Amino acid sequence: IIRKIQTLIGYFKLDPYRVHALVLDAYEHDVDNPKYLRLLKSFQTNQTAVLLGFQFRHQAKAGGKGVDGRKSPANSSRVRNDAKNLYTVTATLIKHGVLSLNDIYHYLSPEDGKVVQEYKKYLGAKVAEVRKFGMVNLREDSATRNQNFQSEIPVPASHDEN
């Protein structure tokens, strides 16, 4: 099949880079087909990385928006599915040695600094949440505390002994 594709590229004067992009796009839509993997091994690795990088950047900018630029649940689920397929294809290519993680890493987002910043923010929020568990309000008087405590205790139903 590789020879046939090369023949078609030469005969119709097709752009090999565009053919490469089409094969990669077809693989994203049929991730379970191993024939695409064999076909992609015949293309240049740096071109594959650039094409995947372009798609990763496009996914990051799209973020659930459709062609019309509006967000909708349908667009959001389609973008999630496309992103899942893109990550699956990339992981498969890395697993089979077509790409390395270093080839594609700088195209991934968010950037390392933003990930660290978001993690610190998340961690700070969780630490603050945990600290609230053990807090006791010392300004609250004992009568109010007892009343609040009593209202939380379920009262058993009385039984008539007739």
PDB file of C-alpha atoms in Angstrom:
ATOM      1  CA  ILE A   1       0.000   0.000   0.000  1.00  0.00           C
ATOM      2  CA  ILE A   2       2.939   2.325   0.648  1.00  0.00           C
ATOM      3  CA  ARG A   3       4.101   1.932  -2.957  1.00  0.00           C
ATOM      4  CA  LYS A   4       0.574   2.653  -4.211  1.00  0.00           C
ATOM      5  CA  ILE A   5       0.415   5.835  -2.147  1.00  0.00           C
ATOM      6  CA  GLN A   6       3.835   6.922  -3.393  1.00  0.00           C
ATOM      7  CA  THR A   7       2.707   6.250  -6.960  1.00  0.00           C
ATOM      8  CA  LEU A   8      -0.470   8.289  -6.449  1.00  0.00           C
ATOM      9  CA  ILE A   9       1.512  11.158  -4.928  1.00  0.00           C
ATOM     10  CA  GLY A  10       3.823  11.218  -7.945  1.00  0.00           C
ATOM     11  CA  TYR A  11       1.159  10.652 -10.601  1.00  0.00           C
ATOM     12  CA  PHE A  12      -1.260  13.309  -9.354  1.00  0.00           C
ATOM     13  CA  LYS A  13       1.519  15.604  -8.055  1.00  0.00           C
ATOM     14  CA  LEU A  14       0.017  15.545  -4.556  1.00  0.00           C
ATOM     15  CA  ASP A  15       1.679  17.304  -1.657  1.00  0.00           C
ATOM     16  CA  PRO A  16       3.271  14.501   0.429  1.00  0.00           C
ATOM     17  CA  TYR A  17       2.849  16.612   3.565  1.00  0.00           C
ATOM     18  CA  ARG A  18      -0.903  16.890   2.911  1.00  0.00           C
ATOM     19  CA  VAL A  19      -1.164  13.149   2.229  1.00  0.00           C
ATOM     20  CA  HIS A  20       0.648  12.542   5.520  1.00  0.00           C
ATOM     21  CA  ALA A  21      -1.871  14.794   7.288  1.00  0.00           C
ATOM     22  CA  LEU A  22      -4.780  12.927   5.694  1.00  0.00           C
ATOM     23  CA  VAL A  23      -3.399   9.534   6.748  1.00  0.00           C
ATOM     24  CA  LEU A  24      -2.932  10.806  10.289  1.00  0.00           C
ATOM     25  CA  ASP A  25      -6.460  12.229  10.303  1.00  0.00           C
ATOM     26  CA  ALA A  26      -7.876   8.940   9.026  1.00  0.00           C
ATOM     27  CA  TYR A  27      -5.989   7.089  11.777  1.00  0.00           C
ATOM     28  CA  GLU A  28      -7.566   9.370  14.396  1.00  0.00           C
ATOM     29  CA  HIS A  29     -11.005   8.356  13.167  1.00  0.00           C
ATOM     30  CA  ASP A  30     -10.131   4.651  13.109  1.00  0.00           C
ATOM     31  CA  VAL A  31      -7.711   4.240  16.024  1.00  0.00           C
ATOM     32  CA  ASP A  32      -8.208   0.482  16.225  1.00  0.00           C
ATOM     33  CA  ASN A  33      -6.866  -0.137  12.720  1.00  0.00           C
ATOM     34  CA  PRO A  34      -3.177  -1.177  12.919  1.00  0.00           C
ATOM     35  CA  LYS A  35      -2.644  -0.622   9.178  1.00  0.00           C
ATOM     36  CA  TYR A  36      -2.406   3.119   9.757  1.00  0.00           C
ATOM     37  CA  LEU A  37       0.417   2.582  12.225  1.00  0.00           C
ATOM     38  CA  ARG A  38       2.436   0.666   9.621  1.00  0.00           C
ATOM     39  CA  LEU A  39       1.690   3.363   7.071  1.00  0.00           C
ATOM     40  CA  LEU A  40       2.718   6.199   9.392  1.00  0.00           C
ATOM     41  CA  LYS A  41       6.049   4.491  10.039  1.00  0.00           C
ATOM     42  CA  SER A  42       6.940   5.179   6.403  1.00  0.00           C
ATOM     43  CA  PHE A  43       6.600   8.961   6.843  1.00  0.00           C
ATOM     44  CA  GLN A  44       9.198  11.230   8.423  1.00  0.00           C
ATOM     45  CA  THR A  45       8.996  11.345  12.204  1.00  0.00           C
ATOM     46  CA  ASN A  46       9.521  15.102  12.454  1.00  0.00           C
ATOM     47  CA  GLN A  47       6.587  15.712  10.090  1.00  0.00           C
ATOM     48  CA  THR A  48       4.360  13.444  12.182  1.00  0.00           C
ATOM     49  CA  ALA A  49       5.329  15.369  15.318  1.00  0.00           C
ATOM     50  CA  VAL A  50       4.599  18.729  13.674  1.00  0.00           C
ATOM     51  CA  LEU A  51       1.213  17.547  12.382  1.00  0.00           C
ATOM     52  CA  LEU A  52       0.232  16.150  15.781  1.00  0.00           C
ATOM     53  CA  GLY A  53       1.495  19.316  17.451  1.00  0.00           C
ATOM     54  CA  PHE A  54      -0.676  21.420  15.182  1.00  0.00           C
ATOM     55  CA  GLN A  55      -3.677  19.280  16.125  1.00  0.00           C
ATOM     56  CA  PHE A  56      -2.889  19.545  19.849  1.00  0.00           C
ATOM     57  CA  ARG A  57      -2.697  23.332  19.569  1.00  0.00           C
ATOM     58  CA  HIS A  58      -5.942  23.395  17.610  1.00  0.00           C
ATOM     59  CA  GLN A  59      -7.651  21.232  20.278  1.00  0.00           C
ATOM     60  CA  ALA A  60      -6.420  23.541  23.034  1.00  0.00           C
ATOM     61  CA  LYS A  61      -7.787  26.617  21.258  1.00  0.00           C
ATOM     62  CA  ALA A  62     -11.094  24.981  20.279  1.00  0.00           C
ATOM     63  CA  GLY A  63     -12.013  23.896  23.821  1.00  0.00           C
ATOM     64  CA  GLY A  64     -15.510  22.716  22.903  1.00  0.00           C
ATOM     65  CA  LYS A  65     -16.260  25.414  20.327  1.00  0.00           C
ATOM     66  CA  GLY A  66     -17.710  24.445  17.004  1.00  0.00           C
ATOM     67  CA  VAL A  67     -17.072  25.869  13.545  1.00  0.00           C
ATOM     68  CA  ASP A  68     -19.482  28.684  14.358  1.00  0.00           C
ATOM     69  CA  GLY A  69     -17.380  29.646  17.407  1.00  0.00           C
ATOM     70  CA  ARG A  70     -20.153  28.876  19.897  1.00  0.00           C
ATOM     71  CA  LYS A  71     -19.988  26.356  22.709  1.00  0.00           C
ATOM     72  CA  SER A  72     -22.617  23.663  22.791  1.00  0.00           C
ATOM     73  CA  PRO A  73     -22.937  20.261  24.457  1.00  0.00           C
ATOM     74  CA  ALA A  74     -22.731  18.560  21.051  1.00  0.00           C
ATOM     75  CA  ASN A  75     -19.537  20.420  20.126  1.00  0.00           C
ATOM     76  CA  SER A  76     -18.080  19.758  23.556  1.00  0.00           C
ATOM     77  CA  SER A  77     -18.631  15.996  23.376  1.00  0.00           C
ATOM     78  CA  ARG A  78     -17.274  15.861  19.821  1.00  0.00           C
ATOM     79  CA  VAL A  79     -14.154  17.792  20.826  1.00  0.00           C
ATOM     80  CA  ARG A  80     -13.655  15.477  23.839  1.00  0.00           C
ATOM     81  CA  ASN A  81     -13.948  12.420  21.592  1.00  0.00           C
ATOM     82  CA  ASP A  82     -11.565  13.924  19.019  1.00  0.00           C
ATOM     83  CA  ALA A  83      -9.111  14.791  21.801  1.00  0.00           C
ATOM     84  CA  LYS A  84      -9.328  11.255  23.166  1.00  0.00           C
ATOM     85  CA  ASN A  85      -8.554   9.847  19.723  1.00  0.00           C
ATOM     86  CA  LEU A  86      -5.674  12.306  19.275  1.00  0.00           C
ATOM     87  CA  TYR A  87      -4.147  11.254  22.591  1.00  0.00           C
ATOM     88  CA  THR A  88      -4.693   7.572  21.735  1.00  0.00           C
ATOM     89  CA  VAL A  89      -2.959   7.940  18.370  1.00  0.00           C
ATOM     90  CA  THR A  90      -0.085   9.867  19.940  1.00  0.00           C
ATOM     91  CA  ALA A  91       0.355   7.292  22.712  1.00  0.00           C
ATOM     92  CA  THR A  92       0.281   4.456  20.173  1.00  0.00           C
ATOM     93  CA  LEU A  93       2.892   6.155  18.003  1.00  0.00           C
ATOM     94  CA  ILE A  94       5.126   6.698  21.036  1.00  0.00           C
ATOM     95  CA  LYS A  95       4.608   3.121  22.211  1.00  0.00           C
ATOM     96  CA  HIS A  96       5.638   1.712  18.828  1.00  0.00           C
ATOM     97  CA  GLY A  97       8.669   3.982  18.464  1.00  0.00           C
ATOM     98  CA  VAL A  98       7.335   6.142  15.638  1.00  0.00           C
ATOM     99  CA  LEU A  99       7.614   9.208  17.897  1.00  0.00           C
ATOM    100  CA  SER A 100       9.262  10.000  21.170  1.00  0.00           C
ATOM    101  CA  LEU A 101       7.683  12.011  23.942  1.00  0.00           C
ATOM    102  CA  ASN A 102      10.369  14.659  23.405  1.00  0.00           C
ATOM    103  CA  ASP A 103       9.191  15.079  19.794  1.00  0.00           C
ATOM    104  CA  ILE A 104       5.686  16.051  20.866  1.00  0.00           C
ATOM    105  CA  TYR A 105       6.119  17.421  24.418  1.00  0.00           C
ATOM    106  CA  HIS A 106       6.538  21.105  23.578  1.00  0.00           C
ATOM    107  CA  TYR A 107       3.234  21.065  21.653  1.00  0.00           C
ATOM    108  CA  LEU A 108       1.231  19.904  24.673  1.00  0.00           C
ATOM    109  CA  SER A 109      -0.637  22.339  26.845  1.00  0.00           C
ATOM    110  CA  PRO A 110      -0.926  23.739  29.393  1.00  0.00           C
ATOM    111  CA  GLU A 111       2.704  24.685  29.829  1.00  0.00           C
ATOM    112  CA  ASP A 112       4.672  23.320  32.779  1.00  0.00           C
ATOM    113  CA  GLY A 113       4.604  26.610  34.705  1.00  0.00           C
ATOM    114  CA  LYS A 114       0.834  26.861  34.441  1.00  0.00           C
ATOM    115  CA  VAL A 115       0.412  23.247  35.583  1.00  0.00           C
ATOM    116  CA  VAL A 116       2.569  23.909  38.657  1.00  0.00           C
ATOM    117  CA  GLN A 117       0.660  27.126  39.366  1.00  0.00           C
ATOM    118  CA  GLU A 118      -2.733  25.394  39.082  1.00  0.00           C
ATOM    119  CA  TYR A 119      -1.537  22.517  41.267  1.00  0.00           C
ATOM    120  CA  LYS A 120      -0.377  24.892  44.007  1.00  0.00           C
ATOM    121  CA  LYS A 121      -3.711  26.706  43.857  1.00  0.00           C
ATOM    122  CA  TYR A 122      -5.594  23.379  44.062  1.00  0.00           C
ATOM    123  CA  LEU A 123      -3.388  22.156  46.917  1.00  0.00           C
ATOM    124  CA  GLY A 124      -3.899  25.411  48.852  1.00  0.00           C
ATOM    125  CA  ALA A 125      -7.672  25.093  48.506  1.00  0.00           C
ATOM    126  CA  LYS A 126      -7.598  21.489  49.742  1.00  0.00           C
ATOM    127  CA  VAL A 127      -5.377  22.353  52.723  1.00  0.00           C
ATOM    128  CA  ALA A 128      -7.747  25.176  53.683  1.00  0.00           C
ATOM    129  CA  GLU A 129     -10.690  22.795  53.381  1.00  0.00           C
ATOM    130  CA  VAL A 130      -9.019  20.211  55.628  1.00  0.00           C
ATOM    131  CA  ARG A 131      -8.143  22.844  58.241  1.00  0.00           C
ATOM    132  CA  LYS A 132     -11.823  23.767  58.537  1.00  0.00           C
ATOM    133  CA  PHE A 133     -12.701  20.242  59.680  1.00  0.00           C
ATOM    134  CA  GLY A 134     -11.049  20.636  63.069  1.00  0.00           C
ATOM    135  CA  MET A 135     -12.052  24.241  63.789  1.00  0.00           C
ATOM    136  CA  VAL A 136     -14.121  25.078  66.833  1.00  0.00           C
ATOM    137  CA  ASN A 137     -15.801  28.426  67.147  1.00  0.00           C
ATOM    138  CA  LEU A 138     -14.734  29.670  70.614  1.00  0.00           C
ATOM    139  CA  ARG A 139     -16.879  32.797  70.376  1.00  0.00           C
ATOM    140  CA  GLU A 140     -20.048  30.765  70.311  1.00  0.00           C
ATOM    141  CA  ASP A 141     -21.557  30.555  73.808  1.00  0.00           C
ATOM    142  CA  SER A 142     -22.232  27.184  75.371  1.00  0.00           C
ATOM    143  CA  ALA A 143     -26.049  27.570  75.345  1.00  0.00           C
ATOM    144  CA  THR A 144     -26.069  28.079  71.559  1.00  0.00           C
ATOM    145  CA  ARG A 145     -23.606  25.219  71.113  1.00  0.00           C
ATOM    146  CA  ASN A 146     -25.745  22.892  73.236  1.00  0.00           C
ATOM    147  CA  GLN A 147     -28.872  23.949  71.372  1.00  0.00           C
ATOM    148  CA  ASN A 148     -27.167  23.280  68.016  1.00  0.00           C
ATOM    149  CA  PHE A 149     -25.864  19.955  69.307  1.00  0.00           C
ATOM    150  CA  GLN A 150     -29.280  18.941  70.657  1.00  0.00           C
ATOM    151  CA  SER A 151     -30.991  19.793  67.370  1.00  0.00           C
ATOM    152  CA  GLU A 152     -28.609  17.435  65.559  1.00  0.00           C
ATOM    153  CA  ILE A 153     -29.444  14.462  67.836  1.00  0.00           C
ATOM    154  CA  PRO A 154     -32.424  12.500  66.572  1.00  0.00           C
ATOM    155  CA  VAL A 155     -35.180  12.154  69.164  1.00  0.00           C
ATOM    156  CA  PRO A 156     -36.499   8.590  69.452  1.00  0.00           C
ATOM    157  CA  ALA A 157     -40.221   8.116  68.918  1.00  0.00           C
ATOM    158  CA  SER A 158     -42.119   7.665  72.184  1.00  0.00           C
ATOM    159  CA  HIS A 159     -43.810   4.330  72.760  1.00  0.00           C
ATOM    160  CA  ASP A 160     -47.196   4.135  74.429  1.00  0.00           C
ATOM    161  CA  GLU A 161     -47.403   1.378  76.984  1.00  0.00           C
ATOM    162  CA  ASN A 162     -51.129   0.627  77.207  1.00  0.00           C
TER     163      ASN A 162
END
